[in-house]
Amino acid sequence: MKNPLLLVFPGNEALARALQAQFPARLENLVLHRFPDGESLVTLPAIEPGADVLVVCSLDQPDSKLAPLLFAADTARELGAGRVLLVAPYLAYMRQDRRFHDGEAITSRTFAAVISRHFDSLVTVDPHLHRYHDLAEIYTIPARAVSSAPAIAAWVHREVHKPLLIGPDEESAQWVEAIARLEGLPHTVLFKTRHDDFNVEVSLPDAGRWAGHTPVLVDDIISSAHTMIAAIGSLAKCGFAAPVCVGVHGLFAGPALAELKAAGAARIVTCNCVPHDSNAIDVMPALAAALPALLP
Amino acid sequence: MKNPLLLVFPGNEALARALQAQFPARLENLVLHRFPDGESLVTLPAIEPGADVLVVCSLDQPDSKLAPLLFAADTARELGAGRVLLVAPYLAYMRQDRRFHDGEAITSRTFAAVISRHFDSLVTVDPHLHRYHDLAEIYTIPARAVSSAPAIAAWVHREVHKPLLIGPDEESAQWVEAIARLEGLPHTVLFKTRHDDFNVEVSLPDAGRWAGHTPVLVDDIISSAHTMIAAIGSLAKCGFAAPVCVGVHGLFAGPALAELKAAGAARIVTCNCVPHDSNAIDVMPALAAALPALLP
């Protein structure tokens, strides 16, 4: 790699510094000006000829970031960058991976196509892969998905007394198991039994086995927090203590954070993928480790 | 052209109906849902195989519209559209046509490149062409710029008693002259004399000639309205009555409309390019006339 420059989109300063601690590089802010008429202008620092430019921009609230992000990529190249890589610890638009109703856009595909045309490569952390199994199904540039599991496992092992890792629903089973295995932690998953449209019973098999353990709920995205809040209620019914809630990507849309606190979370922590006060688990060592392969 | 469908972006209903009055086509709303996490989803109606889809979306406040606009274009094609045309009576990002300061993005080029990759053709009204002389310098798709001059000239001739068309600065001279010529209206332009950074004198040659005329200020974009407001002040000093203010594109950023009223505009009217209560001049006949050449 050549004279790497971390070009920081506003709001991403803390995670860019955490990345710089693992990946020696010049760090400069991208200046973003938004005009009253809704246009934006970005201004970049001087770029050394042929330098690798890493645009650091997590993609929460993606619509407002898309235009300035594309401006930044094109301008970096015009100013002499060799390669332009997108460092987006949270990658947006992964959930709309099919047409769920007639006429709907498959936004994941268009978004991936646009990003792929303006950047040379992409690195992210635990993208929401459900129907897609690999970013390469929609991104046509080299795209690397880094796992947050080692950082989460180490944090739980260090910070939580007698932890029991719990997936809030059956879909999270594999995910929670992968984290638990890394540190040899016990784990389980909440099961939903749907009686009818309005009655869903959530249960934990063998709840009695876990007396004295601290429940740790883990999910990839906390957006509305409805899944976490339902899980907290179920754990209380099973006689558990208030759980620690861990999210890889804390989007906390609208009143989600306040509602999650009110529901009884003992502690709410997230990885530093989406900049937020709850960031406590540093995934930048894993992200930094992925960079040499993308910038050979 | 084949089974044309006007696909209306939210907020553009009135101008789409005005276009439909001149251009017989099916008219359907594009449903735009914005999620709390800042992603958007668009849903399209059924599209007849091979139909020409005209996405009607004026591009004021462009950053928030870009992602859904690209989703709409791609989805229209996936659902069977033959050609997908963008009807953007106001075209954004035309003013940043060079790097005014080191490191700045030339946003006009990136924006044009993105639109050109997702749409087959484009029609707009009086784009702000300053250093560019033709949309073809940055748009790689067939792009047609329609003139609002005939509609403005006809409106002024019909609505204003003894009008005197006035350009608010020397840059608007050609523009105002073109409108005036169409209906044989008198016209002039305000001249700026800059004494130093803080003292600019604005004057109107032969102000005395125009006693009894109604001043009509005309400009292409009213955004902050500062240019119009300065011109109103100059006209008052020259002894003119309160002017009629005409804009092709009324963006009215922030407090612009209130400030323009407070400055003493007798009447504020705009073309129906950017949806606004001030829309009074219908440019859709001119826009409709340009469509057959784009959809042969």
PDB file of C-alpha atoms in Angstrom, chain A residues 160 164 166 213-218 228-229 231-233 235-236 240-246 260 263-268:
ATOM      1  CA  VAL A 160     -19.429  -9.806  32.506  1.00  0.00           C
ATOM      2  CA  LEU A 164     -24.825 -16.577  29.503  1.00  0.00           C
ATOM      3  CA  ILE A 166     -28.491 -15.407  24.550  1.00  0.00           C
ATOM      4  CA  HIS A 213     -25.578 -16.321  35.396  1.00  0.00           C
ATOM      5  CA  THR A 214     -25.724 -12.833  33.890  1.00  0.00           C
ATOM      6  CA  PRO A 215     -27.764 -12.899  30.690  1.00  0.00           C
ATOM      7  CA  VAL A 216     -26.084 -11.216  27.690  1.00  0.00           C
ATOM      8  CA  LEU A 217     -28.402 -10.590  24.730  1.00  0.00           C
ATOM      9  CA  VAL A 218     -26.524 -10.266  21.436  1.00  0.00           C
ATOM     10  CA  MET A 228     -34.251  -6.810  22.215  1.00  0.00           C
ATOM     11  CA  ILE A 229     -37.128  -5.341  24.225  1.00  0.00           C
ATOM     12  CA  ALA A 231     -36.355 -10.643  24.697  1.00  0.00           C
ATOM     13  CA  ILE A 232     -35.825  -8.642  27.895  1.00  0.00           C
ATOM     14  CA  GLY A 233     -39.470  -9.224  28.807  1.00  0.00           C
ATOM     15  CA  LEU A 235     -36.022 -13.226  30.316  1.00  0.00           C
ATOM     16  CA  ALA A 236     -37.731 -11.439  33.196  1.00  0.00           C
ATOM     17  CA  PHE A 240     -33.377 -13.887  35.010  1.00  0.00           C
ATOM     18  CA  ALA A 241     -31.578 -10.778  36.223  1.00  0.00           C
ATOM     19  CA  ALA A 242     -31.588  -7.688  33.991  1.00  0.00           C
ATOM     20  CA  PRO A 243     -29.538  -8.506  30.875  1.00  0.00           C
ATOM     21  CA  VAL A 244     -26.553  -6.847  29.267  1.00  0.00           C
ATOM     22  CA  CYS A 245     -27.544  -5.907  25.677  1.00  0.00           C
ATOM     23  CA  VAL A 246     -24.845  -6.097  23.009  1.00  0.00           C
ATOM     24  CA  LEU A 260     -34.520  -0.169  25.580  1.00  0.00           C
ATOM     25  CA  ALA A 263     -37.491  -2.046  29.269  1.00  0.00           C
ATOM     26  CA  GLY A 264     -34.858  -2.966  31.812  1.00  0.00           C
ATOM     27  CA  ALA A 265     -31.509  -3.409  30.073  1.00  0.00           C
ATOM     28  CA  ALA A 266     -28.810  -3.499  32.746  1.00  0.00           C
ATOM     29  CA  ARG A 267     -26.230  -2.199  30.299  1.00  0.00           C
ATOM     30  CA  ILE A 268     -26.283  -1.383  26.574  1.00  0.00           C
TER      31      ILE A 268
END
